Short mmCIF file of C-alpha atoms in Angstrom, two decimals:
data_model
loop_
_atom_site.label_atom_id
_atom_site.label_comp_id
_atom_site.label_asym_id
_atom_site.label_seq_id
_atom_site.Cartn_x
_atom_site.Cartn_y
_atom_site.Cartn_z
CA UNK A 1 77.72 51.93 78.95
CA UNK A 2 80.95 50.58 77.46
CA UNK A 3 79.10 47.66 75.88
CA UNK A 4 77.23 50.08 73.60
CA UNK A 5 80.28 51.90 72.24
CA UNK A 6 81.03 50.94 68.63
CA UNK A 7 84.52 49.65 67.83
CA UNK A 8 85.82 50.01 64.29
CA UNK A 9 89.11 48.47 63.17
CA UNK A 10 91.05 49.99 60.31
CA UNK A 11 94.10 51.84 59.08
CA UNK A 12 94.25 55.49 58.10
CA UNK A 13 97.59 54.77 56.41
CA UNK A 14 96.01 52.03 54.29
CA UNK A 15 93.25 54.46 53.33
CA UNK A 16 95.77 57.17 52.35
CA UNK A 17 98.00 54.79 50.41
CA UNK A 18 95.01 52.92 48.92
CA UNK A 19 96.82 49.66 49.76
CA UNK A 20 93.98 47.62 51.30
CA UNK A 21 90.43 48.81 50.65
CA UNK A 22 88.92 46.66 53.42
CA UNK A 23 90.99 48.07 56.31
CA UNK A 24 91.46 51.42 54.58
CA UNK A 25 88.65 53.22 52.81
CA UNK A 26 85.86 50.85 53.91
CA UNK A 27 86.84 51.10 57.59
CA UNK A 28 86.99 54.92 57.41
CA UNK A 29 83.47 54.98 55.96
CA UNK A 30 82.31 52.54 58.66
CA UNK A 31 83.91 54.76 61.34
CA UNK A 32 82.17 57.88 60.05
CA UNK A 33 78.81 56.06 59.94
CA UNK A 34 79.35 54.90 63.55
CA UNK A 35 80.19 58.46 64.65
CA UNK A 36 77.07 59.81 62.92
CA UNK A 37 74.88 57.14 64.54
CA UNK A 38 76.42 57.16 68.03
CA UNK A 39 77.04 60.85 68.77
CA UNK A 40 73.78 62.81 69.08
CA UNK A 41 73.38 66.16 67.36
CA UNK A 42 73.31 68.84 70.09
CA UNK A 43 70.09 70.76 70.64
CA UNK A 44 70.56 74.32 69.43
CA UNK A 45 68.39 77.12 70.89
CA UNK A 46 67.43 78.60 67.50
CA UNK A 47 64.04 79.88 68.66
CA UNK A 48 65.52 82.28 71.23
CA UNK A 49 66.70 85.85 70.48
CA UNK A 50 70.19 86.16 68.96
CA UNK A 51 73.11 86.48 71.40
CA UNK A 52 76.86 86.23 70.72
CA UNK A 53 79.65 87.12 73.16
CA UNK A 54 82.39 89.00 71.29
CA UNK A 55 85.71 87.16 71.44
CA UNK A 56 87.76 89.27 69.02
CA UNK A 57 87.51 92.36 66.82
CA UNK A 58 89.15 93.01 63.44
CA UNK A 59 89.17 95.90 61.02
CA UNK A 60 89.11 95.02 57.32
CA UNK A 61 90.10 97.91 55.07
CA UNK A 62 87.36 98.75 52.62
CA UNK A 63 84.81 96.54 54.41
CA UNK A 64 84.52 97.65 58.03
CA UNK A 65 84.65 96.08 61.47
CA UNK A 66 84.29 92.34 62.06
CA UNK A 67 83.50 90.80 65.44
CA UNK A 68 83.99 87.10 66.02
CA UNK A 69 82.51 84.67 68.51
CA UNK A 70 80.36 81.61 69.07
CA UNK A 71 76.64 82.20 68.67
CA UNK A 72 75.09 81.18 72.01
CA UNK A 73 71.46 81.31 70.92
CA UNK A 74 69.22 82.33 68.06
CA UNK A 75 69.98 83.20 64.46
CA UNK A 76 71.53 86.29 62.88
CA UNK A 77 70.85 87.13 59.24
CA UNK A 78 72.54 89.60 56.94
CA UNK A 79 70.69 92.93 57.09
CA UNK A 80 69.38 92.53 60.65
CA UNK A 81 69.74 95.30 63.21
CA UNK A 82 71.78 94.43 66.30
CA UNK A 83 73.04 96.00 69.52
CA UNK A 84 76.54 95.91 70.99
CA UNK A 85 76.04 95.73 74.76
CA UNK A 86 78.31 95.89 77.80
CA UNK A 87 81.41 97.73 79.04
CA UNK A 88 80.57 100.83 76.96
CA UNK A 89 77.27 102.53 76.17
CA UNK A 90 74.97 100.36 74.01
CA UNK A 91 75.53 100.87 70.27
CA UNK A 92 73.10 100.05 67.46
CA UNK A 93 74.48 98.54 64.25
CA UNK A 94 73.50 96.40 61.27
CA UNK A 95 74.99 93.04 60.27
CA UNK A 96 76.20 93.42 56.68
CA UNK A 97 77.88 90.02 56.41
CA UNK A 98 78.31 86.65 58.11
CA UNK A 99 81.37 84.49 57.53
CA UNK A 100 82.31 81.05 58.84
CA UNK A 101 85.54 79.24 57.92
CA UNK A 102 86.25 81.82 55.18
CA UNK A 103 82.86 81.27 53.51
CA UNK A 104 80.22 83.97 53.21
CA UNK A 105 76.83 82.91 54.57
CA UNK A 106 73.31 84.34 54.67
CA UNK A 107 73.02 83.60 58.40
CA UNK A 108 74.76 82.27 61.49
CA UNK A 109 73.00 80.18 64.11
CA UNK A 110 73.48 78.88 67.64
CA UNK A 111 76.63 76.78 67.89
CA UNK A 112 78.38 78.41 64.92
CA UNK A 113 81.69 80.24 65.28
CA UNK A 114 81.21 83.25 63.02
CA UNK A 115 82.59 86.59 62.02
CA UNK A 116 79.92 89.29 61.73
CA UNK A 117 80.65 92.36 59.61
CA UNK A 118 79.09 95.41 61.27
CA UNK A 119 78.05 98.71 59.67
CA UNK A 120 78.97 102.04 61.23
CA UNK A 121 81.16 100.68 64.02
CA UNK A 122 84.83 101.63 64.48
CA UNK A 123 87.39 99.07 65.60
CA UNK A 124 87.97 101.15 68.72
CA UNK A 125 84.25 101.14 69.54
CA UNK A 126 84.04 97.40 70.20
CA UNK A 127 86.03 95.11 72.48
CA UNK A 128 86.24 91.55 73.70
CA UNK A 129 83.74 90.93 76.49
CA UNK A 130 80.87 92.84 74.95
CA UNK A 131 77.93 90.98 73.44
CA UNK A 132 76.16 91.27 70.11
CA UNK A 133 72.40 90.81 70.54
CA UNK A 134 68.99 91.34 69.02
CA UNK A 135 67.80 94.82 70.10
CA UNK A 136 65.94 94.94 73.40
CA UNK A 137 66.65 91.36 74.46
CA UNK A 138 69.50 91.86 76.94
#
């Protein structure tokens, strides 16, 4: 196992200071290529119904309620109907926006940490521990 692990020599400082291209920039590029080749891309269950445990809830004035979490399975797209399930009675809502790392997206998929903007839901109506899911799947 250890014989297969790539070893890349270099200097991040040399890359930042642009002092020695061989041990600086070139080694950083070699390292990133080794990481891309060696570490497999995880299998994401995109074909299953959407499910995201809610980790936090925010209220954005003028926009609505945002729930955040890591998408466990499936894909959520802007405009899709969803259900908030658990702890309280099930609530139907619509996803009006998806954001990841402060960028607006058309969709979020399994493995992504997203914020989902929900229509018609008060901040007090959602809490950590509930799940956001495709209707009728949980």
